[in-house]
GROMACS .gro file of C-alpha atoms in nm:
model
  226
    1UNK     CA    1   1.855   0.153   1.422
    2UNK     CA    2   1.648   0.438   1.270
    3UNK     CA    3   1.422   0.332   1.003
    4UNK     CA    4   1.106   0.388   0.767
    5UNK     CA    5   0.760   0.274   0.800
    6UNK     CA    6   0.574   0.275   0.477
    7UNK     CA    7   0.180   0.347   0.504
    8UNK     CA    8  -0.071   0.340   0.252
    9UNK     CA    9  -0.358   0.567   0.399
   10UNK     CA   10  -0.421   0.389   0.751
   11UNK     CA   11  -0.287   0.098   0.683
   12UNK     CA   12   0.122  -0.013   0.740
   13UNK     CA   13   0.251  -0.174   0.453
   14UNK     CA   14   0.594  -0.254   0.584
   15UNK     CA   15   0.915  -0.188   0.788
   16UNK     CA   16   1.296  -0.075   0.633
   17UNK     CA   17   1.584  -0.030   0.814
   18UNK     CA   18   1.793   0.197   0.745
   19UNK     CA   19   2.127   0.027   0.708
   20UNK     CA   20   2.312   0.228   0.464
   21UNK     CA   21   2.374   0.597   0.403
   22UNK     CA   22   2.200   0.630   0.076
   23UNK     CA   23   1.794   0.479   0.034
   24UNK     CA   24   1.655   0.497  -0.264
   25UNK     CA   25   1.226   0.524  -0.285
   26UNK     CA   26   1.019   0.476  -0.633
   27UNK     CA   27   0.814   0.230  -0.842
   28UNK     CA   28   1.090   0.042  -1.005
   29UNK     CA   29   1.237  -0.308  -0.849
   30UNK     CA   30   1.592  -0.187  -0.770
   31UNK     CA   31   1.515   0.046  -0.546
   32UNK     CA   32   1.551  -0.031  -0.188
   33UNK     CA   33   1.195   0.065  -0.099
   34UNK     CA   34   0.972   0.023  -0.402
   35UNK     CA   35   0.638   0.133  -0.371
   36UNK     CA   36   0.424  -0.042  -0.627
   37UNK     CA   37   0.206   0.246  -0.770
   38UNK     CA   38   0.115   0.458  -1.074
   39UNK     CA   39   0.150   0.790  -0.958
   40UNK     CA   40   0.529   0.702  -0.774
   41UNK     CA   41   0.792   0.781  -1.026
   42UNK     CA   42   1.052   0.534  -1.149
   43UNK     CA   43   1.302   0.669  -0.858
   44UNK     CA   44   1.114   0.928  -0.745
   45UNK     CA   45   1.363   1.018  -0.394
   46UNK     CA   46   1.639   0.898  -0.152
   47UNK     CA   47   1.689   0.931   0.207
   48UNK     CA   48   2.055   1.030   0.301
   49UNK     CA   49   2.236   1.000   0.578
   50UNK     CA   50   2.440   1.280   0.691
   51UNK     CA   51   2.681   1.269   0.956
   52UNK     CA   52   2.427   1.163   1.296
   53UNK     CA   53   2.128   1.328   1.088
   54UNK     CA   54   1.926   1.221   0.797
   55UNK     CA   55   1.739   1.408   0.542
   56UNK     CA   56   1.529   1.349   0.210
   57UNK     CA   57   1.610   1.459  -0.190
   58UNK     CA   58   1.382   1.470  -0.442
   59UNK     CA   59   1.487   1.278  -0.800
   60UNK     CA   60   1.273   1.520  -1.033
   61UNK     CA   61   0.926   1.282  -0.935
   62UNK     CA   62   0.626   1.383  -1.100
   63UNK     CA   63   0.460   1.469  -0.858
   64UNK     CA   64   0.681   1.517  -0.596
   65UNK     CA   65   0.804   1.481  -0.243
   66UNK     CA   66   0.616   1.610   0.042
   67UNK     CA   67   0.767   1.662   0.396
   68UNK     CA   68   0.493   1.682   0.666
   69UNK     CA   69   0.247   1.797   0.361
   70UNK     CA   70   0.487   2.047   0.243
   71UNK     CA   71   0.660   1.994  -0.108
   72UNK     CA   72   1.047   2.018  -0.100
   73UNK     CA   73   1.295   1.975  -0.331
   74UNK     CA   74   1.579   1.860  -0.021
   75UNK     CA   75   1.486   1.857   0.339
   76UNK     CA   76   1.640   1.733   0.659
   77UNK     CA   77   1.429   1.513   0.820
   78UNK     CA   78   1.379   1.438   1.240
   79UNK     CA   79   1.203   1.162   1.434
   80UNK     CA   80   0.817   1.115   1.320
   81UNK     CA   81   0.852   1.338   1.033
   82UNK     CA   82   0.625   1.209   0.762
   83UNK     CA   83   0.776   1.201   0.371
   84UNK     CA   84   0.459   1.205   0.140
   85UNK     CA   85   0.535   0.970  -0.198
   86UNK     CA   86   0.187   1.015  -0.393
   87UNK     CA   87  -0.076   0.848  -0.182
   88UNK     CA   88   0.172   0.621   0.029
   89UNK     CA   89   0.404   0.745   0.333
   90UNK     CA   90   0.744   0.695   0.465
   91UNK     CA   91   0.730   0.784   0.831
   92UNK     CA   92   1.072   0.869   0.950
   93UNK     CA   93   1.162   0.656   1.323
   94UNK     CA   94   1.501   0.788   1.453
   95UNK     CA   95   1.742   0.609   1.705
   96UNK     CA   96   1.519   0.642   2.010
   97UNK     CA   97   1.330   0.328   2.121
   98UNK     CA   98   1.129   0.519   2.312
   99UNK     CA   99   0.952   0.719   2.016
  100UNK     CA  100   0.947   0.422   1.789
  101UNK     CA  101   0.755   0.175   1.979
  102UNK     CA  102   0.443   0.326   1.987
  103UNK     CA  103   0.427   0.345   1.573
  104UNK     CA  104   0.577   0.016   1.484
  105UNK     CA  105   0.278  -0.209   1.434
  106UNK     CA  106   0.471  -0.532   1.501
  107UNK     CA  107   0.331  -0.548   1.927
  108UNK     CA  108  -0.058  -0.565   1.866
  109UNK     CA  109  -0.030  -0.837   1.524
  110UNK     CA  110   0.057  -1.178   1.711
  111UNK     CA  111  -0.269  -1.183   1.876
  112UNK     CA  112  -0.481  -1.254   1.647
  113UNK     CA  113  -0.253  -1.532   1.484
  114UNK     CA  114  -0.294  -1.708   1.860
  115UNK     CA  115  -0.620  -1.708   1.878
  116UNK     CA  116  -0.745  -1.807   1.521
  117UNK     CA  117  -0.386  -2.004   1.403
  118UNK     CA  118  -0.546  -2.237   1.147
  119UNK     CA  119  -0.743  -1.907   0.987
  120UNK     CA  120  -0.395  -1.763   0.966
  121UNK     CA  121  -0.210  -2.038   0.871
  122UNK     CA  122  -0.441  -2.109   0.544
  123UNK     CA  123  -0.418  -1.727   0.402
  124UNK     CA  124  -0.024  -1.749   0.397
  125UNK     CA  125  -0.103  -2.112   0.201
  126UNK     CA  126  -0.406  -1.999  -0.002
  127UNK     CA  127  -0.382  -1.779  -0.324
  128UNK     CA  128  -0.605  -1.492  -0.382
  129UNK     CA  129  -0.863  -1.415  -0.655
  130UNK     CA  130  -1.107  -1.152  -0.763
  131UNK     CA  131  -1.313  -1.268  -1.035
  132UNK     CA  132  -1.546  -1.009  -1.275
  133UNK     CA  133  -1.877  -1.045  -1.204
  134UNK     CA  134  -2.007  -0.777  -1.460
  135UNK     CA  135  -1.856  -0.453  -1.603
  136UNK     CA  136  -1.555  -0.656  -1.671
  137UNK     CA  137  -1.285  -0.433  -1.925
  138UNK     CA  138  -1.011  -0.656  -1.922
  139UNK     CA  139  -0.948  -1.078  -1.795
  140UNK     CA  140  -1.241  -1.235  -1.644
  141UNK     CA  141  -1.059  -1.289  -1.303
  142UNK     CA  142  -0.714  -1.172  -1.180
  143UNK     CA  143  -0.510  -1.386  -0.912
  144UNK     CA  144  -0.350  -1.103  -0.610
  145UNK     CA  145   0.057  -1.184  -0.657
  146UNK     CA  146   0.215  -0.885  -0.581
  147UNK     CA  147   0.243  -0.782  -0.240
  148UNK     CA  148   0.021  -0.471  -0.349
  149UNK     CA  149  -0.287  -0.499  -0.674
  150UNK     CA  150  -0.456  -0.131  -0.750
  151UNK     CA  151  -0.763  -0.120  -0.927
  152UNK     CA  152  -0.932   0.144  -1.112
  153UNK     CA  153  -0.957   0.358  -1.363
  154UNK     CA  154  -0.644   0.444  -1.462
  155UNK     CA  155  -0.459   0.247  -1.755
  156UNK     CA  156  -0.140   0.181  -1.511
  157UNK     CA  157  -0.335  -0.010  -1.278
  158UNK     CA  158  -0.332  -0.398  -1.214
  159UNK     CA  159  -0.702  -0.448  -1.238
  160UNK     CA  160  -0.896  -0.212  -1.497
  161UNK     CA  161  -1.270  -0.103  -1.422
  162UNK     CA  162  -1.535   0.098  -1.565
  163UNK     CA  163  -1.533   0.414  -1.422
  164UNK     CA  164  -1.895   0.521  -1.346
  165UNK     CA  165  -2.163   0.325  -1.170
  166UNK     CA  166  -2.420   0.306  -0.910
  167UNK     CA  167  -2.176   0.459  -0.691
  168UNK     CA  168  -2.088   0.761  -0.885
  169UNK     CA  169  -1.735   0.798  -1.070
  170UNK     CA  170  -1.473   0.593  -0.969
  171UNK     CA  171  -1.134   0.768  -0.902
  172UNK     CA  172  -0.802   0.702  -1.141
  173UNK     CA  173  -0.712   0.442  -0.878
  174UNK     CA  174  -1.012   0.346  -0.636
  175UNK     CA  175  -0.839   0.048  -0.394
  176UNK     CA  176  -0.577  -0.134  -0.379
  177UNK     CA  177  -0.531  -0.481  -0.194
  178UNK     CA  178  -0.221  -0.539  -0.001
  179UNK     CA  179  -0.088  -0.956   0.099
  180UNK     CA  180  -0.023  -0.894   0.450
  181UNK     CA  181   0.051  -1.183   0.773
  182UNK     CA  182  -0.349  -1.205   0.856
  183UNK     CA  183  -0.432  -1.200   0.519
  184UNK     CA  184  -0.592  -0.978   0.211
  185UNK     CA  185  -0.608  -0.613   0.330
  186UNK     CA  186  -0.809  -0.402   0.077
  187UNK     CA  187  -0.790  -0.006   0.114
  188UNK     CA  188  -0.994   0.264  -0.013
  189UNK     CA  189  -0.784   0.522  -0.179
  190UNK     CA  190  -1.082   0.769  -0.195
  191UNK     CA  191  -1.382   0.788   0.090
  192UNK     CA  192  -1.667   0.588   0.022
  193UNK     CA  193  -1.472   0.359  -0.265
  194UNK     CA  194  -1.455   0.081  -0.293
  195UNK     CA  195  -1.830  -0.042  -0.176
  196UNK     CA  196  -1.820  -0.404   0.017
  197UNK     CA  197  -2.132  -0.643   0.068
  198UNK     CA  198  -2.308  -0.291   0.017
  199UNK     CA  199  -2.138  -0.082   0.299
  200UNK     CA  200  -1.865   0.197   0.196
  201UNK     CA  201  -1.566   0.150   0.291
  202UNK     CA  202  -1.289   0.369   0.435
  203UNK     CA  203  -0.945   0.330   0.551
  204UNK     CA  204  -0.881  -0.055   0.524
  205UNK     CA  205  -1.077  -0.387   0.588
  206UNK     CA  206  -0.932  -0.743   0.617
  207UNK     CA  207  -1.175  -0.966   0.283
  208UNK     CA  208  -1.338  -1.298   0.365
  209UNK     CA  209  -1.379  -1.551   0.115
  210UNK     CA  210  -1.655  -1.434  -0.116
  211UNK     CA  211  -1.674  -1.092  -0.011
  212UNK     CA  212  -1.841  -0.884  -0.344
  213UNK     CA  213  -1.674  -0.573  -0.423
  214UNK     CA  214  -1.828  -0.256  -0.628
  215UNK     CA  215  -1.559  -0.014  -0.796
  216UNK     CA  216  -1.761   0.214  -1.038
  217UNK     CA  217  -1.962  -0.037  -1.267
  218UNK     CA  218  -1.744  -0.322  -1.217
  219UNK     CA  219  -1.821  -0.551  -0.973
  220UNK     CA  220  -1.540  -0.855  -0.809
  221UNK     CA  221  -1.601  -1.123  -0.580
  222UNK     CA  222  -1.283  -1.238  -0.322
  223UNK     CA  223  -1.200  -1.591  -0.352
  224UNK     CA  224  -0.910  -1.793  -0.190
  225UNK     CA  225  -0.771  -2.081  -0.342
  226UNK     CA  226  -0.558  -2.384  -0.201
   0.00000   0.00000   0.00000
């Protein structure tokens, strides 16, 4: 069955199907693929099925729909073809097994969970924390719910920050953390942000209990809780 993989820079967020003839993408909760961020529009476009062939219609987003890095308006769509939605993407997996296999991240994930099961087994039971430690602007820790949290600067973001600090200016939305099967998954939106136990980060790394995160001047430590 073709379907959607939906990224968020390096790092795989989650798998849809494509059951139906008509997919709807954006921010709000009754779309069938909501992608939890500022800059996606309420329903910002849908994926149609035509006949044996699919293709992808903009709904008048803010800031658009991008096919392969190219802005469209309504575009057909063919096996690996990537549909940019802000900073996530919907990478398109037609019928053939042979081409999806290689993308869908499902083969290399039960590893890990075999060889560290009790590790595993306490994130999925544990809840998830970061608590201020200075340059606090909002609540003096938030708990991780959603299956995504964004943090930064921006006043549609979960967790609120000051904007410049040692590490220069933070962007409108620095990170984001995403609940995944081996646990917290925190990705820099922007290279070198956010800064972990000192080191720059970029793409994604996996948090440990009481890992201390810099975002422009405000500063979060991880914590899991039974």
């Amino acid at each position: 069955m073709p379907k959607l993989i939906l990224k968020f820079n390096a790092a795989v967020i989650r798998e849809i199907e494509i059951d139906k003839d008509v997919l709807t993408v954006g921010r709000k909760p009754d779309n069938d693929v909501v992608v939890d961020n500022p800059a996606v529009s309420g329903h910002h476009c849908k994926i149609l099925r035509r006949g044996g062939a699919f293709a992808v219609e903009d709904l008048d987003s803010t800031n658009g729909t991008f096919v392969n890095e190219k802005r469209v308006k309504s575009a057909d769509i063919k096996d690996r073809d990537v549909i940019g939605v802000a900073k996530h993407a919907l990478v398109f997996i037609g019928d053939a097994p042979a081409a999806a296999a290689p993308v869908a991240p499902p083969p290399p994930a039960p590893a890990p969970k075999k060889e560290e099961p009790p590790v595993v087994s306490g994130e999925k039971q544990a809840s998830a924390w970061l608590r201020i430690l200075k340059g606090g602007v909002g609540e003096p820790e938030y708990e991780l719910k959603g299956t995504s949290t964004y943090i930064g600067k921006s006043d549609r973001v979960h967790i609120p920050i000051k904007g410049t600090g040692l590490f220069g200016s933070a962007p409108e939305v620095a990170a984001s953390v995403h609940r995944k099967p081996e646990g917290f998954v925190l990705v820099a939106v922007a290279d070198g942000y956010p800064v972990v136990n000192g080191s720059k980060i970029s793409g994604s790394i996996l948090l440990k209990e009481g890992d201390i995160i810099d975002c422009g001047a405000t500063t979060m430590q991880f914590n899991l809780r039974n």
